[in-house]
Structures are given as structure tokens and as C-alpha cells.
XYZ file of C-alpha atoms in Angstrom:
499
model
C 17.510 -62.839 7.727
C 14.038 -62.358 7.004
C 13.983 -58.950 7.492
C 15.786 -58.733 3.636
C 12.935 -59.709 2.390
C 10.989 -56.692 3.170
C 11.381 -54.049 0.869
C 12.666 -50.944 2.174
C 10.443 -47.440 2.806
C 12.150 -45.781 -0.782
C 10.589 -48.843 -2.596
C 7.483 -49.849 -0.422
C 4.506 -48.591 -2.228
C 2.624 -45.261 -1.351
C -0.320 -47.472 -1.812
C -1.753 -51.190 -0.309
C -2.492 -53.250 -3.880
C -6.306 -54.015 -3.854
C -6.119 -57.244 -5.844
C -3.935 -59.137 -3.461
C -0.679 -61.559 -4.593
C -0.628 -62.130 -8.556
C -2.122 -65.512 -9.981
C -5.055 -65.687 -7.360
C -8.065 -64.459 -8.748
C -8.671 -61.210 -6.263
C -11.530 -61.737 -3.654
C -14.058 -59.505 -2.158
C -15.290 -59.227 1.319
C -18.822 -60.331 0.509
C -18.154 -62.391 -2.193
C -21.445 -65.387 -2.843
C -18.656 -67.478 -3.121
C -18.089 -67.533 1.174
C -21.636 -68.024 1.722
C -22.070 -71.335 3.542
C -25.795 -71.735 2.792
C -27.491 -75.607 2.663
C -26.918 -75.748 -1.223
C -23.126 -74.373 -1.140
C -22.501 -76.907 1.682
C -23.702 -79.860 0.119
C -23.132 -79.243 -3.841
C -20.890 -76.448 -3.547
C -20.499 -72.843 -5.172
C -22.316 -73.282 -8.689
C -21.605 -69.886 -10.595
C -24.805 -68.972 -12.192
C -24.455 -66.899 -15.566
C -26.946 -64.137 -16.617
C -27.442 -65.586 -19.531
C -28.243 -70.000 -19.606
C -27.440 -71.829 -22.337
C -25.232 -70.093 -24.721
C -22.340 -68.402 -22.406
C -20.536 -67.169 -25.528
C -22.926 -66.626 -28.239
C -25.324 -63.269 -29.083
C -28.578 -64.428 -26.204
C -31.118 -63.084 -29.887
C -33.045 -66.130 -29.064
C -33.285 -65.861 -24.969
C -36.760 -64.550 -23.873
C -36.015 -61.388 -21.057
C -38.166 -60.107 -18.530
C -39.216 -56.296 -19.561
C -40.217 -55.791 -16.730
C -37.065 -56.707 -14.618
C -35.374 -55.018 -17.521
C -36.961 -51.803 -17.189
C -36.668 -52.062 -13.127
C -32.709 -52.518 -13.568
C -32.146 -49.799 -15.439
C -34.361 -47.784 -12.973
C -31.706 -49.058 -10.446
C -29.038 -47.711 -12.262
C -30.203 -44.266 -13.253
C -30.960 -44.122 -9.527
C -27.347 -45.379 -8.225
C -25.774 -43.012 -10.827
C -28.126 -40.523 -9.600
C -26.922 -40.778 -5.785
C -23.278 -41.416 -6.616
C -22.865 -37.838 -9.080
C -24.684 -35.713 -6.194
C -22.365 -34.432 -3.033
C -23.743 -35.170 -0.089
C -25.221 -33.275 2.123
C -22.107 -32.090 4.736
C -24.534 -29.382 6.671
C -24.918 -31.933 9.713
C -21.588 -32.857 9.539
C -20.181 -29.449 9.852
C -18.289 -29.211 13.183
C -20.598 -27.942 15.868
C -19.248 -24.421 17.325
C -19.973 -25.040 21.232
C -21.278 -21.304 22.235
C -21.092 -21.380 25.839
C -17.931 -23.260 26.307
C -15.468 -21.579 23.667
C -16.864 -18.124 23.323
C -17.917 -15.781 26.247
C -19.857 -12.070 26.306
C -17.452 -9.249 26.960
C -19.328 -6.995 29.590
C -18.268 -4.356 32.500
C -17.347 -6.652 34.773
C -14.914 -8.852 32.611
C -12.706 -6.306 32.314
C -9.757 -7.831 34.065
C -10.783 -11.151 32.177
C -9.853 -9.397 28.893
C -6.783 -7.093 29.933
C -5.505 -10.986 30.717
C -6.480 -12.606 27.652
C -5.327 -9.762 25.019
C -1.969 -9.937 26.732
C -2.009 -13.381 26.393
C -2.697 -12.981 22.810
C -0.083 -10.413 22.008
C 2.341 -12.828 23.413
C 3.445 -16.340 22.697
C 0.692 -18.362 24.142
C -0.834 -21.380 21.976
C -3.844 -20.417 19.883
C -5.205 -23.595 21.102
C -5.489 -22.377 24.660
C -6.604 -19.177 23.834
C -9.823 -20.631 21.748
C -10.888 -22.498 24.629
C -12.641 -19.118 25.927
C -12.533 -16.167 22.826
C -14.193 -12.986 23.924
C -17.145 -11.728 21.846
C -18.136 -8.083 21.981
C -21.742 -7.087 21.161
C -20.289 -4.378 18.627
C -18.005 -5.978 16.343
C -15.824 -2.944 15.684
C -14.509 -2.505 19.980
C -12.838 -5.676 18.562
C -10.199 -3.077 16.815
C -9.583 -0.539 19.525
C -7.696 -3.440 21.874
C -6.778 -4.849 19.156
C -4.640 -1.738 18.785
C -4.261 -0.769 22.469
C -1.981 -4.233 23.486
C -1.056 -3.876 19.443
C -1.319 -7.682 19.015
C 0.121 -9.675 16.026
C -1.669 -8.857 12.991
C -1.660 -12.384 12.381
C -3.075 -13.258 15.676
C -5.426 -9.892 15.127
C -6.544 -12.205 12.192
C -7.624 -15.182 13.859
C -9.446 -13.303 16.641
C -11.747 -11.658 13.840
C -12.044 -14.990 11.858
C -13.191 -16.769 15.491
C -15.592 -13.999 15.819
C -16.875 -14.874 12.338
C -17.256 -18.487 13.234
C -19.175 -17.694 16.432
C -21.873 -15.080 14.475
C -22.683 -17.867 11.736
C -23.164 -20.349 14.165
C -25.726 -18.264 15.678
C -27.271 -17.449 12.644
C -26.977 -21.362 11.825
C -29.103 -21.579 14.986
C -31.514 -19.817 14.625
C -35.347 -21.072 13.658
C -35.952 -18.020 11.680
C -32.935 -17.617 9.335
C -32.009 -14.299 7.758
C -30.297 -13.431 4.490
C -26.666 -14.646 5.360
C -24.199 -11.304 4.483
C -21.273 -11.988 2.883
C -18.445 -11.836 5.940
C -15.689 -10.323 3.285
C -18.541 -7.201 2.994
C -19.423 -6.910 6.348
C -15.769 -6.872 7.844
C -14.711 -4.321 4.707
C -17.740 -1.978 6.086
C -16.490 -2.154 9.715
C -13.045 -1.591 9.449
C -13.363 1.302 7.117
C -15.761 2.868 9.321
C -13.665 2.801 12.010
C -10.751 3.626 10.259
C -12.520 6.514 9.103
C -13.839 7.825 12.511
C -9.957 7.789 13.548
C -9.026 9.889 10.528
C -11.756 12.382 10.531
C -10.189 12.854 14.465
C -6.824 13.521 13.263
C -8.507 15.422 10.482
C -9.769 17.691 12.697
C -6.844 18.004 14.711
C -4.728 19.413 11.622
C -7.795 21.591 10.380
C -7.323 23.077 14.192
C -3.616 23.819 13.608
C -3.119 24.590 10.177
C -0.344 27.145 9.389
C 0.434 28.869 6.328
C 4.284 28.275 6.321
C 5.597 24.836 5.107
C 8.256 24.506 8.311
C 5.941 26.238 10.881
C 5.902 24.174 14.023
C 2.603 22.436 15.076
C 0.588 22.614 18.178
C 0.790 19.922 20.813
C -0.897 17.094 20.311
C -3.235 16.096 22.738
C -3.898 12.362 24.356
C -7.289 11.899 22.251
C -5.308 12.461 18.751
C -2.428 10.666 19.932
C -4.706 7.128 20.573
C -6.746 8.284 17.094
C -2.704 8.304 15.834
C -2.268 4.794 17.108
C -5.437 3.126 16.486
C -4.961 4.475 12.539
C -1.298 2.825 12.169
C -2.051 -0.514 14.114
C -5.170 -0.726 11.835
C -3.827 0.304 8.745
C -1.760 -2.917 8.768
C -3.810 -4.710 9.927
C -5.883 -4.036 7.167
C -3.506 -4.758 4.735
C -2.703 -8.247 6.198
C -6.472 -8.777 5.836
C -6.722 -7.463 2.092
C -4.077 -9.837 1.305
C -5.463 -12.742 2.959
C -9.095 -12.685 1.226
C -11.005 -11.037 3.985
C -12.026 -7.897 2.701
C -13.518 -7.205 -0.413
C -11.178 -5.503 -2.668
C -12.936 -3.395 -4.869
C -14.905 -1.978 -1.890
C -11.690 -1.425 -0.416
C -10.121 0.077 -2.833
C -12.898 2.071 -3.444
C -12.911 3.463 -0.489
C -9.214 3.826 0.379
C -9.208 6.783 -2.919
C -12.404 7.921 -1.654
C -10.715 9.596 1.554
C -8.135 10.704 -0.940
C -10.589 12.795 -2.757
C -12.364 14.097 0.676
C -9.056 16.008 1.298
C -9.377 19.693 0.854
C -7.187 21.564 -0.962
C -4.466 22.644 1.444
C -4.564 19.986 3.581
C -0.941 18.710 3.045
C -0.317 17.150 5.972
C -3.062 15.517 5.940
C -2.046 14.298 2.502
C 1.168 13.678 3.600
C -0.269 11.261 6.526
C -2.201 9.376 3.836
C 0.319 8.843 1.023
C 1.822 5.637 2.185
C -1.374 4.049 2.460
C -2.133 4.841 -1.519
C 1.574 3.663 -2.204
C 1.048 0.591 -0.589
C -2.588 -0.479 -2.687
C -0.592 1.070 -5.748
C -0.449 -2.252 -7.944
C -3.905 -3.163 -6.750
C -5.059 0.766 -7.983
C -3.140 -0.330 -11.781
C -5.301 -3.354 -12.000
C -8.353 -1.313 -12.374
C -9.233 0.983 -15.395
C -12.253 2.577 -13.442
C -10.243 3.096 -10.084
C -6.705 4.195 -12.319
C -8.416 7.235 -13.825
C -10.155 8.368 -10.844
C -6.872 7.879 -9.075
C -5.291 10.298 -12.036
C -7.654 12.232 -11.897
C -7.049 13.238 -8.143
C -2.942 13.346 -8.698
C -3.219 15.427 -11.566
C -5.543 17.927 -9.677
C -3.361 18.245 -6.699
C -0.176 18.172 -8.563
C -2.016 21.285 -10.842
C -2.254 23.251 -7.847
C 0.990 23.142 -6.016
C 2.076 24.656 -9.212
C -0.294 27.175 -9.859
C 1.389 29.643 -8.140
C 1.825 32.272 -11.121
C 4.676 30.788 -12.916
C 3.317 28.377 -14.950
C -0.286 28.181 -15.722
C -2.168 24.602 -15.546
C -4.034 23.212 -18.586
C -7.301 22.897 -16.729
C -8.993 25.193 -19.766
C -10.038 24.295 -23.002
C -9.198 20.740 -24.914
C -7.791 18.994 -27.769
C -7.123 15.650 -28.011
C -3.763 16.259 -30.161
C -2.266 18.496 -27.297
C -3.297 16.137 -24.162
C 0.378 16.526 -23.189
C 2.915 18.749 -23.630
C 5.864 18.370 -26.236
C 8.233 16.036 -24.385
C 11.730 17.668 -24.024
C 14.898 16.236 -25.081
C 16.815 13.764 -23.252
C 18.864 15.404 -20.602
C 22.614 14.804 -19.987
C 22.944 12.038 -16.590
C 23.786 14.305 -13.600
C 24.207 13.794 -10.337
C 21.396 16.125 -9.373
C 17.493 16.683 -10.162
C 16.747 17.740 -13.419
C 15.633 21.663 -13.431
C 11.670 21.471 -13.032
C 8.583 23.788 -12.363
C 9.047 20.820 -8.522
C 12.527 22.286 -8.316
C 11.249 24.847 -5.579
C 9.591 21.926 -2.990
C 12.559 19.453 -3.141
C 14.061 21.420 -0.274
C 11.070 21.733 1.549
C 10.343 19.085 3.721
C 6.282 19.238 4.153
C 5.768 18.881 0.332
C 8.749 16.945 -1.122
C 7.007 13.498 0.258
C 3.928 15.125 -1.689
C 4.982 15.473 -4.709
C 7.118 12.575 -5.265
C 4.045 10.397 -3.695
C 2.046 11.855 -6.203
C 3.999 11.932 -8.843
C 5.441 8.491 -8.741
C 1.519 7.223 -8.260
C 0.381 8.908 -11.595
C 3.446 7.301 -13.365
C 3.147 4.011 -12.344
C -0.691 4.392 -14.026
C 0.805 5.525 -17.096
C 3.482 2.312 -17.471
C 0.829 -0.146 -15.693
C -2.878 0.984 -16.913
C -2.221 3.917 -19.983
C -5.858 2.852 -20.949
C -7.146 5.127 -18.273
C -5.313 8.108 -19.316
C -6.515 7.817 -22.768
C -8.944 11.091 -23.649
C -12.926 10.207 -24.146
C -15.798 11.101 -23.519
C -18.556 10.131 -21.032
C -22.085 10.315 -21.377
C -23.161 9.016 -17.582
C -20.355 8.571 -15.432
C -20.156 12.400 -13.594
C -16.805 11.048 -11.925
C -15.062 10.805 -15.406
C -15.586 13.671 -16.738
C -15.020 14.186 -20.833
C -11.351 14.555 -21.559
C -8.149 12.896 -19.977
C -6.490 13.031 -16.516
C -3.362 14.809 -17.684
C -5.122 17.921 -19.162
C -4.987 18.893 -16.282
C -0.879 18.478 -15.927
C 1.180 21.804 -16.954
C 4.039 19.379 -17.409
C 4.543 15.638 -19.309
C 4.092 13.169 -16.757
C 7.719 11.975 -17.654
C 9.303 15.504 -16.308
C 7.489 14.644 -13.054
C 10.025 14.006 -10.150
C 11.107 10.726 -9.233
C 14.041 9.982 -6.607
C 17.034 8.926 -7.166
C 18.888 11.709 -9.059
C 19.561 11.640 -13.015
C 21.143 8.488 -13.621
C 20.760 5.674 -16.330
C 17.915 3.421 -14.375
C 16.164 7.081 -14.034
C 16.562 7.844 -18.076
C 15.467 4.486 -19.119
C 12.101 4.500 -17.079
C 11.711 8.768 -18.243
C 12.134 7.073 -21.547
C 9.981 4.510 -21.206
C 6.982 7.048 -20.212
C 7.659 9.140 -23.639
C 7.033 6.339 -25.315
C 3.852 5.896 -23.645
C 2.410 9.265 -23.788
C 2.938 9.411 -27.271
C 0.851 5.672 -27.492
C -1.678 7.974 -25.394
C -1.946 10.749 -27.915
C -2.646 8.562 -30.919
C -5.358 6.574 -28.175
C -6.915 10.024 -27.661
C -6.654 11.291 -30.959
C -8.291 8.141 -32.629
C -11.373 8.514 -29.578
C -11.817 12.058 -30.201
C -12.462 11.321 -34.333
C -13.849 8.577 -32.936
C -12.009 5.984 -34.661
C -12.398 7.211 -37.994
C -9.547 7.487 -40.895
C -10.066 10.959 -41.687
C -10.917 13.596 -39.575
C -13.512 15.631 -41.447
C -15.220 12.703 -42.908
C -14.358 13.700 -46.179
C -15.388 10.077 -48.036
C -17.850 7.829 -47.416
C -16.431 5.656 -45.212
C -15.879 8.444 -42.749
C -19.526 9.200 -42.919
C -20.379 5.479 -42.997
C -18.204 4.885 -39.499
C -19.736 8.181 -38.049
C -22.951 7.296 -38.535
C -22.432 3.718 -37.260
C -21.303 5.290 -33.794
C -24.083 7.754 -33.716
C -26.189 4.994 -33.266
C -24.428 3.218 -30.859
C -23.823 6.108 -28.548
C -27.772 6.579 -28.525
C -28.574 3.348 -28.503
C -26.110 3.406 -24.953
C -27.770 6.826 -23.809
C -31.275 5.286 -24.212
C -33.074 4.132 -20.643
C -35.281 0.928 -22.133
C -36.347 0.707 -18.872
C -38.909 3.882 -18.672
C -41.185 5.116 -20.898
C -41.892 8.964 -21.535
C -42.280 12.054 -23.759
C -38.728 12.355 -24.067
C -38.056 8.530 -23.857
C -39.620 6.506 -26.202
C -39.157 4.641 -29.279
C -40.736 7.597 -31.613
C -37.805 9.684 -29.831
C -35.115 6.787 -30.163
C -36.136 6.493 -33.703
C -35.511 10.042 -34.428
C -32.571 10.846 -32.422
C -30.768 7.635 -34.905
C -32.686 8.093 -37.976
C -33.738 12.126 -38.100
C -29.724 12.643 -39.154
C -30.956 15.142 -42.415
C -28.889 14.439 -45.110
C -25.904 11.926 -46.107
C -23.151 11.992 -47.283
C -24.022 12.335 -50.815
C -26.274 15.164 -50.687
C -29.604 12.830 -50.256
C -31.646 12.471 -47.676
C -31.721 9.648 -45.239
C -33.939 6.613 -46.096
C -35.652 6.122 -42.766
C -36.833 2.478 -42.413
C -39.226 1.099 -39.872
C -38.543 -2.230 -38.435
């Protein structure tokens, strides 16, 4: 029966109560009351207040110590002191045993580590397997058996992360410490390198055997371009797994992923066409950038320029104006079953550029209805990679006539719709940069001139290197490049003022 007394594990509390049954004043485990010392023995516990005499009243007319005043409060800044700092975990860290968990790959441990990747591409326990990791002297041979027993990119994961752990414990180590790199950087710079010695292979190979026809048949591949084949697609995910889980850095990533896309010569479809997923997949990583989005546009508009500059219809790399970034947008077309009739209409049957352009042309809209910002027209001043104007001058077509799969139906007409809308919020952008924000165009009033002058300055105050000092770079030349403007608006001259 006693066992109703004890309350059951819904209504137990998460938590022991401190202060022990109710009533009973709650006791510590060095309380002065449980010190059996001569005085407490024979007299008993006699509490001793601070303050003698007057327990209750204001203590104006008690004499205190300054002196064991001031040392108090010493004691308390100091306890404050240690309790608000962290302490100092470096020691504790848990020690990374070198010889026992982590052996040197060499010539003779080949069979050692044919075993232990298959092991690892299996099912067997992590556990076991970081009993003895292999560690190769250069980081990146790591990736090629990586790919060659194509492990688990998961597992792929924790082999790199292990390798990590056993290169800061050696630099943790070591007497002399060096500047510690960031591991995110360093693993970003490896596995793009050797992602990119893979691709310049197959590069190569398609350079080789290049035809001019888009159905032509292609030359045998041979054994070295096949394993450059495999090693890209095993390490292609596996980069992705890693640039989702906070291993790599992203913008260097990034960076580099449209970097290779603008290394691709001009013909090179196949190439292209190798590549394409591999954009798709970083597409709503490309959006969240404004610097990365135009560059991005800039490289789909360039290739989507010349698969239709073929002599019926001319692109709009030429001259500029802000007010005629895009084309007129045609009407809305009546839902068919079929592909609406565009300059593309000619490569949906081919097979070697219909991935092309719908790759390309569903990356450039997905800029426009994630990141329009970095379609808007302006003009640089340092920045040679974006240039003065706007990606889609050079477009022939509205981005929203571009191709996109799926036919002509209603899903296809509301997102067609949905870029108009857009492009137009992209002229009026383009058109306000290029009269640079001004309410009339000419700056026929004062306020025009007043706003025009205003930016003047800040563009040259922007253009100006404060760092340097020359002829041509000075203040004398700062102060006449803002001030040396001849007259105003009124027909006066400028008041130049020296501050």
C-alpha cells in the first residue's frame, strides 16, 4: 500500500526541490550551525548578527571598520569578477590520441586501406572505424577513394571532419604555433581544385572531339576520362552535402562554381550541357546574392545572345538606353498545348541544345522573380566585371518569351505574367539610375540641378583613392573635380568654398 503514496512519473517533478520538506527552515551542507566546536558543545549555536545591538533599526550610530569595508567589497568585485568570465576549457578539450586512432597512409598499407574504405562504404559502426582513420599526407587523395569505393556522402563527411580533428591537434601540439586557417577555407580550396583538375580533363576530352553537327556521334571515351567522369559526379555531391552542412565557405563556393561557367568557350555546348545541373542546383543560393546574380545574368544573357545570332534576329549587344533595356512585351497568348512560337523554336527538337537553353533560360528567370535588383541598368565606375548597363541588353527577346517547360498552360501564363510585371519594375529601376534619380530628365528646375550636383559629388567623392597621394590624386584635384562645375543653374558661377 505504500507504493500509492509515491507519485507517479507524469506528476514526479523534472526537478529534485533544493529547500527540502515545507515548514523546516532549508539547510546547507556546511552550515556553522553543524559545527561541533568547544563553544557550540557546551553553550550551543549562538547566531551572531552583523550588526550588535540594534537588529532592526538604521546601524547610523555603529562605528565600521573601513578597512574591512573596503577589503569586502574588494572580495566581491573579485568573486563577480571570476564568476562573469568562462573558464578556460583549452585543457579540458578532449585529447585526440595520434598514434592510436589515426595512422599514415603509405605504399605498403595499401591492402590496409582497400579494407577499411570498403568497410566504410558499407554498414560498419563509425565507432569501429575511428579506432584507426587513415591520414594521407595530401589532403585532396582523400577524394579520389573517396570516389573510387563511392562511399556515403555522409560517411565521406565524417572521414574529412576526422581528418580535420587530427590536423588541429597537431597544430595544437606544436611548440611553435602558426596562424590557425579557417578549415571551411581550406576544405573549399581543395575540393575545388580538384574538382577543377577533373573538369579541365573532361574539358579537354570534348575540345578533342568537338563536331560541328548538334547529333554527330562522339569519339570513344577512353579509361582516363571515364574515372575524370566519375570522380566529377561522386564529388559534385559530395560537395553539395558539404555546402549544406557548413563546411565550405559559400561565397567562395559560389564564386567559384560561376567562375568555371564563365571559363567555357563559346561553342563548348557539351561542355555546358555537363555543367548545367550543377548551376541549377546552387540556383537559390546564386538569387541570394546581388553581386553573384548579375554576373550570373550576365553569362546567360551572353550565351543565350549567341545561340541566336544566327542571322535572323540580331542581339542588342550595341548601343544603350535605359528606356529600351527590354523589348516591348507581347500580348498574352491563347493556352495551347504546345510551345509558344519563339526565335528557341528551332533547338526544342534538338537534343544537344534544348537542355541549354531551357537551363539557361530558366536560371536568368528565376534572377528576375528572386533578385530583379541585379538586372536593374547602372553604371560602374571600378568593378570591370559589371560593366555599365544591364544584363538583358544583351537579350534580343523579353526574358518572359524565354522557354520554360511544360507547354502553354495556366501555371505557365501566371509565372510569364508574373515576369512582365517585373521587367516593367526593371525599366522604371533603370530609367530612374540612368537620370540618376532625378524628377526631370533635363534638369530643367532647380531641383534637378540641385540633385545632380549632389551626386556629382558623391560619385567623386567614391572614385577618389584617399589612400595615395599624387599629381592626379590629391585634394587640389578632388577639390576641382567637385567644385570646378562652371556655372549653375541660374546662369552664375559656382561659389567655391574652402573648408
Amino acid at each position: 500500500m505504500a507504493a500509492f503514496g509515491i507519485l507517479s512519473y507524469e506528476h514526479r517533478p523534472l526537478k529534485r526541490p533544493r529547500l527540502g520538506p515545507p515548514d523546516v527552515y532549508p539547510q546547507d551542507p556546511k552550515q556553522k550551525e553543524d559545527e561541533l566546536t568547544a563553544l557550540n558543545v557546551k553553550q550551543g549555536f549562538n547566531n551572531q548578527p552583523a550588526v550588535s545591538g540594534d537588529e532592526h533599526g538604521s546601524a547610523k550610530n555603529v562605528n565600521f571598520n573601513p578597512s574591512k569595508i573596503s577589503s569586502n567589497f574588494s572580495s566581491i568585485i573579485a568573486e563577480k569578477l571570476r564568476c562573469n568570465t568562462f573558464p578556460d576549457t583549452g585543457k579540458r578539450k578532449p585529447q585526440v590520441n595520434q598514434k592510436d586512432n589515426f595512422w599514415l597512409v603509405t605504399a605498403r598499407s595499401q591492402s590496409s586501406i582497400t579494407n577499411w574504405f570498403m568497410d566504410l562504404a558499407g554498414t560498419k559502426p563509425l565507432t569501429h572505424l575511428a579506432k584507426k582513420v587513415p591520414i594521407f599526407s595530401k589532403k585532396e587523395e582523400v577524394f579520389g577513394y573517396l570516389a573510387k569505393y563511392v562511399v556515403p556522402v555522409m560517411r565521406a563527411a565524417w572521414l574529412l571532419k576526422m581528418t580535420c580533428a587530427y590536423h588541429a591537434a597537431i597544430t595544437e601540439t606544436k611548440v611553435k604555433k602558426r596562424h590557425v586557417i579557417d578549415p571551411c577555407i581550406e576544405w573549399t580550396q581543395i575540393i575545388t581544385k580538384y574538382l577543377w583538375e577533373q573538369l579541365q580533363k573532361i574539358a579537354e576530352f570534348y575540345r578533342l572531339t568537338s563536331s560541328s553537327g548538334c547529333g554527330s556521334p562522339t569519339a570513344s571515351i577512353t579509361s582516363e576520362v571515364d574515372q575524370a567522369v566519375k570522380q566529377w559526379e561522386y564529388n559534385e555531391k559530395l560537395s553539395l552535402f558539404m555546402f549544406q552542412d557548413g563546411m565550405l565557405d559559400r561565397h567562395e563556393f559560389l564564386t567559384w562554381v560561376l567562375e568555371c561557367f564563365e571559363k567555357i568557350r563559346p561553342g563548348e555546348d557539351e561542355l555546358l550541357k555537363l555543367l548545367l545541373p550543377l548551376l541549377l542546383q546552387y540556383s537559390a543560393e546564386f538569387v541570394q546574392s546581388a553581386y553573384l546574380s548579375r554576373r550570373l545574368a550576365y553569362f546567360c544573357a551572353r550565351r543565350l545572345a549567341l545561340l541566336l545570332n544566327d542571322g535572323t534576329v540580331g542581339t542588342g549587344a550595341g548601343g544603350h538606353t535605359a528606356g529600351n533595356a527590354l523589348p516591348a512585351t507581347p500580348t498574352s497568348q491563347t493556352p495551347t498545348g504546345n510551345q509558344p512560337q519563339t526565335p528557341f523554336t528551332d533547338f526544342y527538337i534538338c537534343h544537344q541544345h534544348r537542355p541549354v537553353v531551357y537551363g539557361l533560360s530558366c536560371m536568368l528567370q528565376s534572377i528576375i522573380l528572386c533578385c530583379p535588383s541585379a538586372l536593374v541598368w547602372h553604371y560602374s565606375l571600378t568593378d570591370s566585371r559589371n560593366k555599365t548597363g544591364s544584363p538583358l541588353d544583351l537579350l534580343p527577346i523579353a526574358p518572359s518569351n524565354l522557354p520554360m517547360p511544360g507547354g502553354n498552360d495556366t501555371f505557365t501564363q501566371q509565372v510569364r505574367a508574373k515576369l512582365r510585371e517585373i521587367e516593367q519594375q526593371i525599366k522604371e529601376r533603370g530609367q530612374a539610375v540612368e537620370v540618376r534619380w532625378s524628377f526631370d530628365k533635363c534638369q530643367e528646375t532647380t531641383a534637378g540641378f540641385t540633385i545632380g550636383r549632389i551626386l556629382h559629388t558623391l560619385e567623386v567623392l567614391d572614385s577618389h583613392t584617399f589612400e595615395k597621394l599624387d599629381f592626379n590624386n590629391s585634394l587640389d584635384s578632388l577639390y576641382n573635380r567637385i567644385f570646378g562645375l562652371g556655372q549653375s543653374k541660374d546662369g552664375h558661377e559656382c561659389i567655391q568654398h574652402r573648408y
